[in-house]
Coordinates of C-alpha atoms in Angstrom, one line a residue:
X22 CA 0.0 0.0 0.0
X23 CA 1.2 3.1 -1.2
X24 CA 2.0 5.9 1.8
X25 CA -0.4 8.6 0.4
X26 CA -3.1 5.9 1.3
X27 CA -2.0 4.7 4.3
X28 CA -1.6 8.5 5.5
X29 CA -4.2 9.9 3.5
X30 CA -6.8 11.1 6.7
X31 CA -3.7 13.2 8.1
X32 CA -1.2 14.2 5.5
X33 CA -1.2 17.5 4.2
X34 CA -1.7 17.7 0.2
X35 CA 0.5 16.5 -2.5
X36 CA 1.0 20.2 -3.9
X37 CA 4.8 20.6 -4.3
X38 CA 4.6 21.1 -8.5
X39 CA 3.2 24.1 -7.6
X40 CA 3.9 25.2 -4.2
X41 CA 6.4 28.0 -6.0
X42 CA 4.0 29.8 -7.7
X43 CA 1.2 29.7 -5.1
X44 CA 4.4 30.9 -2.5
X45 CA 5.8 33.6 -3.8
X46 CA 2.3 34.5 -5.9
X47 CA -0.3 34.1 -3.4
X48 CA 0.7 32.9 0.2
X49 CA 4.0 35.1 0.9
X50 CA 3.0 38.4 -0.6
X51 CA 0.1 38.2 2.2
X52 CA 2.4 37.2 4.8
X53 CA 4.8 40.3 3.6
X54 CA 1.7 42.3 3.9
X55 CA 0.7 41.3 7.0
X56 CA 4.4 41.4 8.4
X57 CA 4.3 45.1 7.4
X58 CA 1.0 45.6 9.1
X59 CA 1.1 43.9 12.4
X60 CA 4.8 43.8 13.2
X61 CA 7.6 46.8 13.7
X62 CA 10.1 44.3 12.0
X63 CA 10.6 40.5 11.4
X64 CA 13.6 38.7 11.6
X65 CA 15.5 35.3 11.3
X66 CA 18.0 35.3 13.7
X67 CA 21.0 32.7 15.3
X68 CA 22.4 31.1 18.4
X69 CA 25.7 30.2 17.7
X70 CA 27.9 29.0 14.8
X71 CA 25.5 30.1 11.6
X72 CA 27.0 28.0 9.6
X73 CA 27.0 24.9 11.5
X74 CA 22.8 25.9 12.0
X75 CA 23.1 26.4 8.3
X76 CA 24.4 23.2 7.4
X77 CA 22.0 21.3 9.8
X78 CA 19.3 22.5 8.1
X79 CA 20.2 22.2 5.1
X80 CA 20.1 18.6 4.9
X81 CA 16.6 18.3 6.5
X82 CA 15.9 19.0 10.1
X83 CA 12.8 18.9 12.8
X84 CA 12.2 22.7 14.0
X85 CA 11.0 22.8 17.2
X86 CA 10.0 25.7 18.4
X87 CA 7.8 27.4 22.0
X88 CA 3.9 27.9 21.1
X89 CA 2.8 31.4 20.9
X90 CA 0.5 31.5 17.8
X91 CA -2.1 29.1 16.3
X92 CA -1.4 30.1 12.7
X93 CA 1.6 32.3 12.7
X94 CA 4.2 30.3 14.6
X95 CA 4.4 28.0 11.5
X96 CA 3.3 30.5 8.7
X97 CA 6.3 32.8 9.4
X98 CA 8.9 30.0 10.0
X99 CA 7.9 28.6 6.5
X100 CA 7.9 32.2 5.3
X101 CA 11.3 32.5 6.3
X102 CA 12.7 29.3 5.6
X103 CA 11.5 29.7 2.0
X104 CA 12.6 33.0 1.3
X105 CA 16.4 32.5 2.9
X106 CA 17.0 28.9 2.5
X107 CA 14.0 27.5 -0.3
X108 CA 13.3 24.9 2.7
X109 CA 9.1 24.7 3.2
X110 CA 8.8 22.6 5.7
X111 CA 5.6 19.9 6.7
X112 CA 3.8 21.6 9.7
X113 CA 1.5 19.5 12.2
X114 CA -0.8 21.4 13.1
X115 CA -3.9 20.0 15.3
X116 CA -6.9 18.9 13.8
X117 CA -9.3 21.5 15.8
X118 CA -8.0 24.4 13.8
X119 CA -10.0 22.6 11.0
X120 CA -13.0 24.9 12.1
X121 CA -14.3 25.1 8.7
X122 CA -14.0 23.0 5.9
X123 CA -12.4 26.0 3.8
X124 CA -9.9 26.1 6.5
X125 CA -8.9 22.6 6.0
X126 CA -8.2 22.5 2.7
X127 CA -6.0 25.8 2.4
X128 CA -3.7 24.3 5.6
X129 CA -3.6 21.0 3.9
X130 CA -2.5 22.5 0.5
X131 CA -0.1 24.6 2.4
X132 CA 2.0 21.6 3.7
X133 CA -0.3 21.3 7.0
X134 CA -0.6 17.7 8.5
X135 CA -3.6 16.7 10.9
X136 CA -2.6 16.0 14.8
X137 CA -5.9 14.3 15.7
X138 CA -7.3 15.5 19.2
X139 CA -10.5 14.9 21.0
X140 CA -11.0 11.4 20.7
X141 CA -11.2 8.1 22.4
X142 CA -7.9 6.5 24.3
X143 CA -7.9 3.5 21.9
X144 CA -8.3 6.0 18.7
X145 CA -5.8 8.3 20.0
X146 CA -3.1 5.6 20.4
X147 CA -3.8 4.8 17.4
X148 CA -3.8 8.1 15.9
X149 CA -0.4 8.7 17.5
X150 CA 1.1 5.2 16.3
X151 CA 0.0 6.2 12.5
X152 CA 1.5 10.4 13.3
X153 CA 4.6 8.9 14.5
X154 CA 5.0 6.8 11.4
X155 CA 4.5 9.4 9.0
X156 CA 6.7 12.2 10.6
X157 CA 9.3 9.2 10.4
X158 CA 8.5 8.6 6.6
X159 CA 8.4 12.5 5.6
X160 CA 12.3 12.4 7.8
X161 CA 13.2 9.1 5.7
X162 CA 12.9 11.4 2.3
X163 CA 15.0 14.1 4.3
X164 CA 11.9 16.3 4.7
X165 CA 12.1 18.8 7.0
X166 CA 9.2 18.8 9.8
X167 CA 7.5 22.0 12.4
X168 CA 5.8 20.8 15.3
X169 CA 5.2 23.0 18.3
X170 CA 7.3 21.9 21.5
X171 CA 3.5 21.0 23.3
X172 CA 0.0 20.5 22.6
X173 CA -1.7 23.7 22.4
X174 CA 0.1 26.9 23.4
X175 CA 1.3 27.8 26.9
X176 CA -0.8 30.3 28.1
X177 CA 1.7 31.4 30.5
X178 CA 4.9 31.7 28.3
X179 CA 6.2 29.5 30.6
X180 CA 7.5 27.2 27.4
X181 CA 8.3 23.4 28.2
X182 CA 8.5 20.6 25.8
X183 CA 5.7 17.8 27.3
X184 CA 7.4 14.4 27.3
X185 CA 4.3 13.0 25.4
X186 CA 5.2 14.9 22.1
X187 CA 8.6 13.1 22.6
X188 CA 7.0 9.6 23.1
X189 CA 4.8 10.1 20.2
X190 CA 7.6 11.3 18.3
X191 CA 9.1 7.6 18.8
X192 CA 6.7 5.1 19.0
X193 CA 7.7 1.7 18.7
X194 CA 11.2 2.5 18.1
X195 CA 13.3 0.1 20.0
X196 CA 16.1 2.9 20.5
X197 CA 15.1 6.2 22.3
X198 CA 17.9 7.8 21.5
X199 CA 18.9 6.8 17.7
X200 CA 14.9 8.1 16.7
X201 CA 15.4 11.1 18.4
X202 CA 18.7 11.6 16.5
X203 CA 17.4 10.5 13.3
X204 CA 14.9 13.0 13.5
X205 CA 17.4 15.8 13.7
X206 CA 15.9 18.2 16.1
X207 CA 16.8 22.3 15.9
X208 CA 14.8 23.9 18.1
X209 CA 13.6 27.4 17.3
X210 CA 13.1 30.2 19.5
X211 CA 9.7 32.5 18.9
X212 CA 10.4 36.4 20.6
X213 CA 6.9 38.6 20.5
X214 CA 7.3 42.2 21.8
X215 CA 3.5 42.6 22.1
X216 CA 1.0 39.2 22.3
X217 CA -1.7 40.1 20.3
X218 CA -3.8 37.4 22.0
X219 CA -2.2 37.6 25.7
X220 CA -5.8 39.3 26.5
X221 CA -8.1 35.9 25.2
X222 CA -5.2 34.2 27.0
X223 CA -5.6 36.4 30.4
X224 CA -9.2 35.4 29.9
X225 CA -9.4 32.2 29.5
X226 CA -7.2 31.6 32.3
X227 CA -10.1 33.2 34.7
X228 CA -12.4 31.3 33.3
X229 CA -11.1 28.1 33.9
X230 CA -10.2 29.4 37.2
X231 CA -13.8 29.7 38.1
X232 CA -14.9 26.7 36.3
X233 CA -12.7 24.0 36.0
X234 CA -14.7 22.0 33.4
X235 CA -14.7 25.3 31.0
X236 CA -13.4 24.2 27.7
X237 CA -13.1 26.7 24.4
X238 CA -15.5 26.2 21.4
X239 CA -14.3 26.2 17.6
X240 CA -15.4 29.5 18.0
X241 CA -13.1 30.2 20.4
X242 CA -10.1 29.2 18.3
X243 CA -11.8 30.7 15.4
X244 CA -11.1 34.0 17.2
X245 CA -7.7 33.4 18.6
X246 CA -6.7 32.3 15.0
X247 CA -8.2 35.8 13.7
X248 CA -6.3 38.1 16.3
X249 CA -3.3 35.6 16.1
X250 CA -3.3 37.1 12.4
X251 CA -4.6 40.3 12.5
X252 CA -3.6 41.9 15.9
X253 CA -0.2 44.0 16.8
X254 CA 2.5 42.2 17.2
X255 CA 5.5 44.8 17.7
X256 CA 9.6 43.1 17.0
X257 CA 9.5 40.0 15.8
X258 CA 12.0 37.5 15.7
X259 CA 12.8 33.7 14.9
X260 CA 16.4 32.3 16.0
X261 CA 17.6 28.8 14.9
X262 CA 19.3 27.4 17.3
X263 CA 22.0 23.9 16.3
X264 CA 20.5 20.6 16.1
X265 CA 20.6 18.8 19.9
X266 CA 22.6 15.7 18.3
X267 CA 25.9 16.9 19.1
X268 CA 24.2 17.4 22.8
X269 CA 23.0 14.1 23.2
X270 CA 26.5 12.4 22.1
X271 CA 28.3 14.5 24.8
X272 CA 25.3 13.5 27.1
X273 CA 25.6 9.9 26.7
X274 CA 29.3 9.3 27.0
X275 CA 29.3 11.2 30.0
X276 CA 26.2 9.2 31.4
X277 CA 25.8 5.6 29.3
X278 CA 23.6 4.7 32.3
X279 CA 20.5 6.8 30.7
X280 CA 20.8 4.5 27.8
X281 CA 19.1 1.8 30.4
X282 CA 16.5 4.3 32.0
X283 CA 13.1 4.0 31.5
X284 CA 11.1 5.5 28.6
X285 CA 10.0 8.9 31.0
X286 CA 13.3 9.5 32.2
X287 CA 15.1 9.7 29.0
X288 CA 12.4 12.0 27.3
X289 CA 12.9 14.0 29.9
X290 CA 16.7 14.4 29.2
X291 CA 15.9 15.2 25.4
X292 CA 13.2 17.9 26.7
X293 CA 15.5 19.6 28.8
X294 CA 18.3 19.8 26.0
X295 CA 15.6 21.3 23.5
X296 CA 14.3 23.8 27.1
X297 CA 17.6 25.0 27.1
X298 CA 18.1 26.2 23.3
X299 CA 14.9 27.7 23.1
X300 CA 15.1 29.7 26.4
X301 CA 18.7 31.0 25.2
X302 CA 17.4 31.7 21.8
X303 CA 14.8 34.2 23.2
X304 CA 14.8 37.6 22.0
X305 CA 14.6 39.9 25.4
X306 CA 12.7 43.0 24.9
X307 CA 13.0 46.6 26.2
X308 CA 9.1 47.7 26.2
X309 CA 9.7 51.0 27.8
X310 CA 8.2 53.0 30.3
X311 CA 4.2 52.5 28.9
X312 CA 4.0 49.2 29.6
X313 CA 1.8 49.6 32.6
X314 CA -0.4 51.5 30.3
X315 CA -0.6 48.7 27.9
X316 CA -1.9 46.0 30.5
X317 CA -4.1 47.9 31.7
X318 CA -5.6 48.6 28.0
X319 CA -5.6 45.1 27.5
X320 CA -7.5 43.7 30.6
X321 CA -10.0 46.9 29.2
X322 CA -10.9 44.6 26.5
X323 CA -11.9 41.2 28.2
X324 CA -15.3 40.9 29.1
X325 CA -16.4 38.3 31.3
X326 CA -18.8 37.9 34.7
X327 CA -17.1 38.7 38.2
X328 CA -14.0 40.2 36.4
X329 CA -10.7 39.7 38.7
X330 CA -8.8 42.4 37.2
X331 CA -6.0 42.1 40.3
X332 CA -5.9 38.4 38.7
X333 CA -5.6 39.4 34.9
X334 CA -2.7 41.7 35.7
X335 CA -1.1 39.2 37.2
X336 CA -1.6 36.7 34.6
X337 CA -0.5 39.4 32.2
X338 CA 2.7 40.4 33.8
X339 CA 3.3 36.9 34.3
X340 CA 3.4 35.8 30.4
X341 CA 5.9 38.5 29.8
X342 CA 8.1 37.8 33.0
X343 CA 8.2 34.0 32.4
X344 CA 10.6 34.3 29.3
X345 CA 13.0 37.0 30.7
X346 CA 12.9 34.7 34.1
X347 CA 13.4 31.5 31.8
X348 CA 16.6 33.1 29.6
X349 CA 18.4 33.9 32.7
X350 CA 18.3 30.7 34.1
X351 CA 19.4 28.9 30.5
X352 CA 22.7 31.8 29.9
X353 CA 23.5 31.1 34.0
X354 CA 22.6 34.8 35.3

């Protein structure tokens, strides 16, 4: 049975004859437009040895990069990719963003792959089994692959890659460590001055504060996805960051032990490895002296029963503070 078939319910669209006149015709003249409109500057950036980065990617590599954005995280990374290194990577993206059927098609003709969510234990092992086999078939034809560091996007900016990504990453593979190296992970930092949905964040936060069984609608994401898109963003910036392999080789001669460790323990080792490059990669930001006066203008704009606005502000300050916090500790200050 032929891959596209066995893959067919998840894998993005066979479009690759004419992704580069659909790129740079349609898709990257909007995201130009939109970088010009929402952002005071975007820009691909590195940690370290640009040319080692450089020759990582080159030859196919797994971007992993901290959650901010539904829709922009991957757009802009592609964008960038394209423009600087003709790379256009597969992007997984999860299967509720499918809100409308229009929605589906354009992500799927624009290299977008289904993460199934919502469903059943038994379907979503299964779901995982068949993921994990395709990201390892796209890797096999040197393919290069986005996929957000955890599912859904950490409300608090407190960005930590969930073990379970890793596990799904390399089901039934009888060696941890060799699929994790095979896959070629580069993680990628994503800096915003200004999140343009840190208010429906804030919010959402209080709501399931209040009510622990509150869970978003498609509308809900519908939304996000719009201001994601259309809301301010300030300085923007993307840094590449080496692959983890070399990291892992040092790791394990100094420690052959975790070679024996259970499953949990040595995902854990390969999620603090990819921790640290993002939280060094992070862009730090000087907002100036009105950055009171921007909270406050954005807990003006959420509207929900009983109100905490002592609560919002702290949720706000705290999804800005958690990345400066976080870069410290990876750079040892």
């Amino acid at each position: 049975m032929k891959p596209l078939n066995i893959y067919k319910d998840i894998a993005c669209y066979h479009t690759a004859a004419i992704l580069p006149f659909t790129d740079f015709l349609l898709v990257f003249p909007y995201l130009q437009y939109l970088q010009y409109k929402t952002t005071d500057g975007l820009r691909l950036d590195y940690l370290g040895d640009r040319k080692q980065i450089e020759k990582d990617i080159r030859h196919g590599a797994f971007f992993m990069t901290n959650h901010r954005d539904i829709v922009m995280d991957a757009a802009w990374l592609s964008y960038l990719l394209r423009t600087r290194y003709f790379i256009r990577p597969y992007m997984g993206v999860g299967d509720n963003l499918f809100a409308k059927k229009w929605i589906e098609v354009l992500m799927r003709f624009n290299r977008c792959f289904a993460v199934k969510r919502g469903c059943g234990a038994h379907a979503q092992l299964e779901n995982a089994k068949k993921l994990s086999a395709y990201i390892r078939h796209l890797r096999t034809r040197h393919k290069s692959i986005w996929l957000a560091q955890r599912e859904g996007r950490a409300k608090d900016s407190n960005d930590l890659t969930q073990a379970s990504v890793l596990h799904m990453l390399t089901m039934d593979c009888p060696d941890f460590y060799k699929a994790i190296k095979d896959l070629n992970i580069c993680p990628v930092s994503i800096s915003y001055e200004y999140d343009p949905c840190d208010y429906l964040k804030a919010r959402e936060m209080q709501l399931k504060r209040d009510n622990p069984r509150w869970r978003k609608t498609k509308r809900d994401d519908v939304e996000s996805m719009a201001t994601g898109i259309h809301g301010r963003k300030g300085r923007v910036v993307y840094r590449l960051t080496p692959s983890i392999n070399p990291e892992i080789d040092v790791m394990l001669a100094a420690h052959p032990e975790y070679r024996t460790q259970p499953h949990s323990e040595q995902a854990q080792h390969i999620c603090d490895i990819i921790d640290r490059h993002i939280h060094m990669g992070y862009e730090i930001f000087d907002r100036g002296t009105d950055f009171e006066a921007y909270i406050e203008s954005r807990i003006a704009l959420i509207d929900i029963p009983n109100k905490d606005e002592a609560f919002l502000r702290e949720k706000l300050y705290e999804m800005y503070n958690n990345p400066v916090i976080n870069h410290q500790k990876a750079v040892g200050n």
